[in-house]
């Protein structure tokens, strides 16, 4: 995303940049969503809570980016995404993940079981 890279946090400790992004116009933040989502790979990172706050203000726009994460092989990131982002989205957004959540709840892989993704998937499904 040309011209906006300087707005993104420089690393997982750059909370100041994330806080500055909150002050930007929504139209400037929108193209940053995919890059911001990367900072939720581990919610223990100092920048993650601030980034999560930003992402939650884009409940419709974040859906395709979350689908990309849920299509990946990173089950640990999926755990964070489901526990900290998807479950907090409005029902209109959560329902967009129903197919994925149902698959994981009913026929989880060994890795999904190890990460307990089936449990959080069932919990989220109960809310939609």
CSV table of N, CA and C in Angstrom, one decimal:
chain,number,residue,atom,x,y,z
A,1,UNK,N,0.8,-1.2,0.0
A,1,UNK,CA,0.0,0.0,0.0
A,1,UNK,C,0.9,1.2,0.0
A,2,UNK,N,1.0,1.8,-1.1
A,2,UNK,CA,1.9,2.9,-1.4
A,2,UNK,C,1.6,4.2,-0.6
A,3,UNK,N,2.6,4.7,0.1
A,3,UNK,CA,2.5,6.0,0.8
A,3,UNK,C,1.9,5.9,2.2
A,4,UNK,N,1.5,4.7,2.6
A,4,UNK,CA,0.9,4.6,4.0
A,4,UNK,C,1.7,3.8,4.9
A,5,UNK,N,2.8,3.2,4.4
A,5,UNK,CA,3.6,2.3,5.2
A,5,UNK,C,4.1,3.0,6.5
A,6,UNK,N,4.4,4.3,6.4
A,6,UNK,CA,4.9,5.0,7.5
A,6,UNK,C,3.9,5.1,8.7
A,7,UNK,N,2.6,4.9,8.4
A,7,UNK,CA,1.6,5.0,9.4
A,7,UNK,C,1.5,3.7,10.3
A,8,UNK,N,2.0,2.6,9.7
A,8,UNK,CA,1.9,1.3,10.4
A,8,UNK,C,2.9,1.2,11.6
A,9,UNK,N,2.6,0.4,12.6
A,9,UNK,CA,3.6,0.2,13.7
A,9,UNK,C,4.8,-0.4,13.0
A,10,UNK,N,6.0,0.0,13.5
A,10,UNK,CA,7.2,-0.5,13.0
A,10,UNK,C,7.5,-1.9,13.5
A,11,UNK,N,7.0,-2.2,14.7
A,11,UNK,CA,7.3,-3.5,15.2
A,11,UNK,C,6.2,-3.8,16.3
A,12,UNK,N,6.3,-5.0,16.9
A,12,UNK,CA,5.3,-5.4,17.9
A,12,UNK,C,5.3,-4.6,19.2
A,13,UNK,N,6.3,-3.7,19.3
A,13,UNK,CA,6.3,-2.8,20.5
A,13,UNK,C,5.9,-1.4,20.2
A,14,UNK,N,5.6,-1.1,19.0
A,14,UNK,CA,5.3,0.3,18.6
A,14,UNK,C,3.8,0.7,18.9
A,15,UNK,N,3.5,0.8,20.1
A,15,UNK,CA,2.1,1.1,20.5
A,15,UNK,C,1.8,2.5,20.1
A,16,UNK,N,2.8,3.4,20.2
A,16,UNK,CA,2.5,4.8,19.8
A,16,UNK,C,1.9,5.0,18.4
A,17,UNK,N,2.5,4.3,17.5
A,17,UNK,CA,2.0,4.3,16.1
A,17,UNK,C,0.6,3.8,16.0
A,18,UNK,N,0.3,2.7,16.7
A,18,UNK,CA,-1.1,2.2,16.7
A,18,UNK,C,-2.1,3.2,17.3
A,19,UNK,N,-1.7,3.9,18.3
A,19,UNK,CA,-2.5,4.9,18.9
A,19,UNK,C,-2.7,6.1,18.0
A,20,UNK,N,-1.7,6.4,17.2
A,20,UNK,CA,-1.9,7.5,16.3
A,20,UNK,C,-2.8,7.2,15.1
A,21,UNK,N,-2.8,5.9,14.8
A,21,UNK,CA,-3.7,5.4,13.7
A,21,UNK,C,-5.2,5.6,14.1
A,22,UNK,N,-5.5,5.4,15.4
A,22,UNK,CA,-6.8,5.6,15.9
A,22,UNK,C,-7.4,7.0,15.6
A,23,UNK,N,-6.5,8.0,15.5
A,23,UNK,CA,-6.9,9.3,15.3
A,23,UNK,C,-7.1,9.7,13.8
A,24,UNK,N,-6.8,8.8,12.9
A,24,UNK,CA,-6.9,9.0,11.5
A,24,UNK,C,-8.3,8.9,11.0
A,25,UNK,N,-8.6,9.5,9.9
A,25,UNK,CA,-9.9,9.3,9.2
A,25,UNK,C,-10.0,7.8,8.8
A,26,UNK,N,-11.3,7.3,8.9
A,26,UNK,CA,-11.5,5.9,8.5
A,26,UNK,C,-11.0,5.6,7.1
A,27,UNK,N,-11.2,6.5,6.2
A,27,UNK,CA,-10.8,6.3,4.8
A,27,UNK,C,-9.2,6.0,4.7
A,28,UNK,N,-8.5,6.6,5.6
A,28,UNK,CA,-7.0,6.4,5.6
A,28,UNK,C,-6.7,5.1,6.3
A,29,UNK,N,-7.5,4.6,7.2
A,29,UNK,CA,-7.2,3.4,8.0
A,29,UNK,C,-7.6,2.2,7.1
A,30,UNK,N,-8.7,2.3,6.4
A,30,UNK,CA,-9.2,1.2,5.6
A,30,UNK,C,-8.1,0.4,4.8
A,31,UNK,N,-7.3,1.1,4.1
A,31,UNK,CA,-6.2,0.4,3.3
A,31,UNK,C,-5.2,-0.3,4.2
A,32,UNK,N,-5.2,0.0,5.5
A,32,UNK,CA,-4.2,-0.5,6.4
A,32,UNK,C,-4.6,-1.8,7.1
A,33,UNK,N,-5.9,-2.2,6.9
A,33,UNK,CA,-6.5,-3.3,7.7
A,33,UNK,C,-5.7,-4.6,7.6
A,34,UNK,N,-5.3,-5.0,6.4
A,34,UNK,CA,-4.6,-6.2,6.2
A,34,UNK,C,-3.3,-6.2,6.9
A,35,UNK,N,-2.6,-5.1,6.8
A,35,UNK,CA,-1.3,-5.0,7.4
A,35,UNK,C,-1.4,-4.9,8.9
A,36,UNK,N,-2.5,-4.2,9.4
A,36,UNK,CA,-2.7,-4.2,10.9
A,36,UNK,C,-3.0,-5.5,11.5
A,37,UNK,N,-3.7,-6.3,10.7
A,37,UNK,CA,-4.1,-7.6,11.2
A,37,UNK,C,-2.9,-8.5,11.6
A,38,UNK,N,-1.8,-8.3,10.9
A,38,UNK,CA,-0.6,-9.0,11.2
A,38,UNK,C,-0.2,-8.9,12.6
A,39,UNK,N,-0.5,-7.7,13.2
A,39,UNK,CA,-0.1,-7.4,14.6
A,39,UNK,C,-1.0,-8.1,15.6
A,40,UNK,N,-1.9,-9.0,15.1
A,40,UNK,CA,-2.7,-9.8,16.1
A,40,UNK,C,-2.3,-11.2,16.1
A,41,UNK,N,-1.1,-11.5,15.5
A,41,UNK,CA,-0.6,-12.9,15.4
A,41,UNK,C,-0.4,-13.4,16.8
A,42,UNK,N,-0.1,-12.5,17.7
A,42,UNK,CA,0.1,-12.9,19.1
A,42,UNK,C,-0.5,-11.7,20.0
A,43,UNK,N,-1.6,-12.0,20.7
A,43,UNK,CA,-2.2,-10.9,21.5
A,43,UNK,C,-1.4,-10.6,22.7
A,44,UNK,N,-0.3,-11.3,22.9
A,44,UNK,CA,0.6,-10.9,24.0
A,44,UNK,C,1.6,-9.8,23.6
A,45,UNK,N,1.6,-9.5,22.3
A,45,UNK,CA,2.5,-8.4,21.9
A,45,UNK,C,1.9,-7.1,22.4
A,46,UNK,N,2.8,-6.2,22.8
A,46,UNK,CA,2.3,-4.9,23.3
A,46,UNK,C,1.4,-4.1,22.4
A,47,UNK,N,1.6,-4.2,21.1
A,47,UNK,CA,0.8,-3.4,20.1
A,47,UNK,C,-0.5,-4.1,19.8
A,48,UNK,N,-0.7,-5.3,20.1
A,48,UNK,CA,-1.9,-6.1,19.7
A,48,UNK,C,-3.2,-5.5,20.2
A,49,UNK,N,-3.3,-5.2,21.5
A,49,UNK,CA,-4.6,-4.6,22.0
A,49,UNK,C,-5.0,-3.3,21.3
A,50,UNK,N,-4.1,-2.5,21.0
A,50,UNK,CA,-4.4,-1.2,20.3
A,50,UNK,C,-4.9,-1.5,18.9
A,51,UNK,N,-4.2,-2.4,18.3
A,51,UNK,CA,-4.6,-2.8,16.9
A,51,UNK,C,-5.9,-3.4,16.9
A,52,UNK,N,-6.2,-4.3,17.8
A,52,UNK,CA,-7.5,-4.9,17.9
A,52,UNK,C,-8.6,-3.9,18.1
A,53,UNK,N,-8.4,-2.9,18.9
A,53,UNK,CA,-9.4,-1.8,19.0
A,53,UNK,C,-9.7,-1.2,17.6
A,54,UNK,N,-8.7,-1.0,16.8
A,54,UNK,CA,-8.9,-0.4,15.5
A,54,UNK,C,-9.7,-1.3,14.6
A,55,UNK,N,-9.3,-2.6,14.6
A,55,UNK,CA,-9.9,-3.6,13.7
A,55,UNK,C,-11.4,-3.7,14.1
A,56,UNK,N,-11.7,-3.7,15.3
A,56,UNK,CA,-13.1,-3.8,15.7
A,56,UNK,C,-14.0,-2.7,15.3
A,57,UNK,N,-13.4,-1.6,14.9
A,57,UNK,CA,-14.2,-0.5,14.4
A,57,UNK,C,-14.5,-0.6,12.9
A,58,UNK,N,-14.1,-1.7,12.3
A,58,UNK,CA,-14.3,-2.1,10.9
A,58,UNK,C,-14.9,-3.5,10.8
A,59,UNK,N,-16.0,-3.7,11.4
A,59,UNK,CA,-16.6,-5.0,11.5
A,59,UNK,C,-17.0,-5.7,10.2
A,60,UNK,N,-17.3,-4.9,9.2
A,60,UNK,CA,-17.7,-5.4,7.9
A,60,UNK,C,-16.4,-5.6,7.0
A,61,UNK,N,-15.6,-4.5,7.0
A,61,UNK,CA,-14.5,-4.4,6.2
A,61,UNK,C,-13.4,-5.5,6.5
A,62,UNK,N,-13.3,-5.9,7.8
A,62,UNK,CA,-12.3,-6.8,8.2
A,62,UNK,C,-12.5,-8.2,7.8
A,63,UNK,N,-13.8,-8.5,7.5
A,63,UNK,CA,-14.2,-9.9,7.2
A,63,UNK,C,-13.3,-10.6,6.2
A,64,UNK,N,-13.1,-10.1,5.0
A,64,UNK,CA,-12.3,-10.8,4.0
A,64,UNK,C,-10.8,-11.0,4.5
A,65,UNK,N,-10.3,-10.1,5.3
A,65,UNK,CA,-8.9,-10.2,5.8
A,65,UNK,C,-8.9,-11.3,6.8
A,66,UNK,N,-9.9,-11.5,7.6
A,66,UNK,CA,-10.0,-12.5,8.6
A,66,UNK,C,-10.1,-13.9,7.9
A,67,UNK,N,-10.9,-13.9,6.9
A,67,UNK,CA,-11.0,-15.1,6.1
A,67,UNK,C,-9.6,-15.6,5.6
A,68,UNK,N,-8.8,-14.7,5.2
A,68,UNK,CA,-7.4,-15.1,4.8
A,68,UNK,C,-6.6,-15.7,5.9
A,69,UNK,N,-6.7,-15.2,7.1
A,69,UNK,CA,-6.1,-15.8,8.3
A,69,UNK,C,-6.6,-17.2,8.5
A,70,UNK,N,-8.0,-17.3,8.5
A,70,UNK,CA,-8.6,-18.6,8.8
A,70,UNK,C,-8.3,-19.6,7.7
A,71,UNK,N,-7.9,-19.2,6.5
A,71,UNK,CA,-7.5,-20.1,5.4
A,71,UNK,C,-6.0,-20.5,5.5
A,72,UNK,N,-5.3,-19.9,6.4
A,72,UNK,CA,-3.9,-20.2,6.5
A,72,UNK,C,-3.6,-21.4,7.3
A,73,UNK,N,-2.4,-21.8,7.4
A,73,UNK,CA,-1.9,-22.9,8.2
A,73,UNK,C,-1.6,-22.5,9.7
A,74,UNK,N,-1.7,-21.3,10.0
A,74,UNK,CA,-1.3,-20.8,11.3
A,74,UNK,C,-2.4,-20.9,12.3
A,75,UNK,N,-2.5,-22.1,12.9
A,75,UNK,CA,-3.6,-22.4,13.9
A,75,UNK,C,-3.4,-21.6,15.2
A,76,UNK,N,-2.2,-21.2,15.5
A,76,UNK,CA,-2.1,-20.3,16.7
A,76,UNK,C,-2.7,-19.0,16.5
A,77,UNK,N,-2.4,-18.4,15.3
A,77,UNK,CA,-3.0,-17.1,14.9
A,77,UNK,C,-4.5,-17.2,14.9
A,78,UNK,N,-5.0,-18.3,14.3
A,78,UNK,CA,-6.5,-18.5,14.3
A,78,UNK,C,-7.0,-18.5,15.7
A,79,UNK,N,-6.3,-19.1,16.6
A,79,UNK,CA,-6.8,-19.1,18.0
A,79,UNK,C,-7.0,-17.7,18.5
A,80,UNK,N,-6.0,-16.8,18.3
A,80,UNK,CA,-6.0,-15.4,18.7
A,80,UNK,C,-7.2,-14.7,18.0
A,81,UNK,N,-7.3,-14.9,16.7
A,81,UNK,CA,-8.3,-14.2,15.9
A,81,UNK,C,-9.7,-14.6,16.4
A,82,UNK,N,-9.9,-15.9,16.6
A,82,UNK,CA,-11.3,-16.3,17.1
A,82,UNK,C,-11.6,-15.8,18.5
A,83,UNK,N,-10.6,-15.9,19.4
A,83,UNK,CA,-10.8,-15.5,20.8
A,83,UNK,C,-10.9,-14.0,21.0
A,84,UNK,N,-10.2,-13.2,20.2
A,84,UNK,CA,-10.1,-11.8,20.5
A,84,UNK,C,-10.8,-10.9,19.5
A,85,UNK,N,-11.0,-11.4,18.3
A,85,UNK,CA,-11.6,-10.6,17.2
A,85,UNK,C,-13.0,-11.1,16.8
A,86,UNK,N,-13.0,-12.3,16.3
A,86,UNK,CA,-14.3,-12.8,15.7
A,86,UNK,C,-15.4,-12.8,16.7
A,87,UNK,N,-15.1,-13.3,17.9
A,87,UNK,CA,-16.1,-13.4,19.0
A,87,UNK,C,-16.7,-12.0,19.4
A,88,UNK,N,-15.9,-11.0,19.2
A,88,UNK,CA,-16.3,-9.6,19.5
A,88,UNK,C,-17.0,-8.8,18.4
A,89,UNK,N,-17.0,-9.4,17.2
A,89,UNK,CA,-17.7,-8.7,16.1
A,89,UNK,C,-19.2,-8.8,16.2
A,90,UNK,N,-19.9,-7.9,15.6
A,90,UNK,CA,-21.4,-8.0,15.6
A,90,UNK,C,-21.8,-9.3,14.9
A,91,UNK,N,-23.0,-9.8,15.2
A,91,UNK,CA,-23.5,-11.0,14.6
A,91,UNK,C,-23.5,-11.0,13.1
A,92,UNK,N,-23.8,-9.8,12.5
A,92,UNK,CA,-23.8,-9.7,11.1
A,92,UNK,C,-22.4,-10.1,10.5
A,93,UNK,N,-21.4,-9.8,11.2
A,93,UNK,CA,-20.0,-10.1,10.7
A,93,UNK,C,-19.7,-11.6,11.1
A,94,UNK,N,-20.0,-12.0,12.3
A,94,UNK,CA,-19.7,-13.4,12.8
A,94,UNK,C,-20.3,-14.4,11.8
A,95,UNK,N,-21.5,-14.1,11.4
A,95,UNK,CA,-22.2,-15.1,10.5
A,95,UNK,C,-21.4,-15.4,9.2
A,96,UNK,N,-20.6,-14.4,8.8
A,96,UNK,CA,-19.8,-14.6,7.6
A,96,UNK,C,-18.7,-15.7,7.8
A,97,UNK,N,-18.5,-16.2,9.0
A,97,UNK,CA,-17.5,-17.2,9.3
A,97,UNK,C,-18.2,-18.6,9.6
A,98,UNK,N,-19.5,-18.6,9.4
A,98,UNK,CA,-20.3,-19.8,9.8
A,98,UNK,C,-19.7,-21.1,9.2
A,99,UNK,N,-19.5,-21.1,7.9
A,99,UNK,CA,-19.0,-22.3,7.2
A,99,UNK,C,-17.7,-22.8,7.8
A,100,UNK,N,-16.7,-21.8,8.0
A,100,UNK,CA,-15.4,-22.2,8.6
A,100,UNK,C,-15.7,-22.8,10.0
A,101,UNK,N,-16.4,-22.0,10.8
A,101,UNK,CA,-16.7,-22.4,12.2
A,101,UNK,C,-17.3,-23.8,12.3
A,102,UNK,N,-18.3,-24.0,11.5
A,102,UNK,CA,-19.0,-25.3,11.5
A,102,UNK,C,-18.0,-26.5,11.1
A,103,UNK,N,-17.2,-26.2,10.1
A,103,UNK,CA,-16.2,-27.3,9.7
A,103,UNK,C,-15.3,-27.6,10.9
A,104,UNK,N,-14.7,-26.5,11.5
A,104,UNK,CA,-13.8,-26.8,12.6
A,104,UNK,C,-14.5,-27.4,13.9
A,105,UNK,N,-15.7,-27.0,14.1
A,105,UNK,CA,-16.5,-27.5,15.2
A,105,UNK,C,-16.8,-29.0,15.0
A,106,UNK,N,-17.2,-29.4,13.8
A,106,UNK,CA,-17.6,-30.7,13.5
A,106,UNK,C,-16.5,-31.7,13.1
A,107,UNK,N,-15.5,-31.2,12.3
A,107,UNK,CA,-14.5,-32.1,11.9
A,107,UNK,C,-13.1,-31.4,12.0
A,108,UNK,N,-12.7,-31.2,13.2
A,108,UNK,CA,-11.4,-30.5,13.4
A,108,UNK,C,-10.2,-31.4,13.0
A,109,UNK,N,-9.2,-30.8,12.5
A,109,UNK,CA,-7.9,-31.5,12.2
A,109,UNK,C,-7.2,-31.7,13.6
A,110,UNK,N,-6.2,-32.5,13.6
A,110,UNK,CA,-5.4,-32.8,14.8
A,110,UNK,C,-4.8,-31.5,15.3
A,111,UNK,N,-4.3,-30.6,14.4
A,111,UNK,CA,-3.8,-29.3,14.9
A,111,UNK,C,-4.8,-28.4,15.4
A,112,UNK,N,-6.0,-28.4,14.8
A,112,UNK,CA,-7.1,-27.6,15.3
A,112,UNK,C,-7.6,-28.1,16.7
A,113,UNK,N,-7.6,-29.4,16.9
A,113,UNK,CA,-7.9,-30.0,18.2
A,113,UNK,C,-6.8,-29.5,19.2
A,114,UNK,N,-5.5,-29.6,18.8
A,114,UNK,CA,-4.4,-29.2,19.7
A,114,UNK,C,-4.5,-27.8,20.2
A,115,UNK,N,-5.0,-26.9,19.3
A,115,UNK,CA,-5.2,-25.5,19.6
A,115,UNK,C,-6.5,-25.2,20.2
A,116,UNK,N,-7.4,-26.2,20.3
A,116,UNK,CA,-8.7,-26.1,20.9
A,116,UNK,C,-9.6,-25.1,20.0
A,117,UNK,N,-9.3,-25.1,18.7
A,117,UNK,CA,-10.1,-24.3,17.8
A,117,UNK,C,-11.6,-24.8,17.8
A,118,UNK,N,-11.8,-26.1,17.9
A,118,UNK,CA,-13.1,-26.6,17.9
A,118,UNK,C,-14.0,-26.1,19.0
A,119,UNK,N,-13.4,-25.9,20.1
A,119,UNK,CA,-14.1,-25.3,21.3
A,119,UNK,C,-14.6,-23.9,21.1
A,120,UNK,N,-13.7,-23.1,20.6
A,120,UNK,CA,-14.0,-21.7,20.4
A,120,UNK,C,-15.0,-21.5,19.2
A,121,UNK,N,-14.8,-22.4,18.2
A,121,UNK,CA,-15.7,-22.4,17.1
A,121,UNK,C,-17.2,-22.7,17.5
A,122,UNK,N,-17.3,-23.7,18.4
A,122,UNK,CA,-18.6,-24.1,18.9
A,122,UNK,C,-19.2,-22.9,19.7
A,123,UNK,N,-18.4,-22.2,20.5
A,123,UNK,CA,-18.8,-21.1,21.3
A,123,UNK,C,-19.3,-20.0,20.5
A,124,UNK,N,-18.6,-19.7,19.4
A,124,UNK,CA,-19.0,-18.6,18.5
A,124,UNK,C,-20.3,-19.0,17.7
A,125,UNK,N,-20.4,-20.2,17.3
A,125,UNK,CA,-21.5,-20.7,16.6
A,125,UNK,C,-22.8,-20.5,17.4
A,126,UNK,N,-22.7,-20.7,18.7
A,126,UNK,CA,-23.8,-20.6,19.6
A,126,UNK,C,-24.4,-19.1,19.6
A,127,UNK,N,-23.6,-18.2,19.2
A,127,UNK,CA,-23.9,-16.8,19.2
A,127,UNK,C,-24.5,-16.3,17.9
A,128,UNK,N,-24.5,-17.1,16.9
A,128,UNK,CA,-25.0,-16.7,15.6
A,128,UNK,C,-26.3,-17.5,15.1
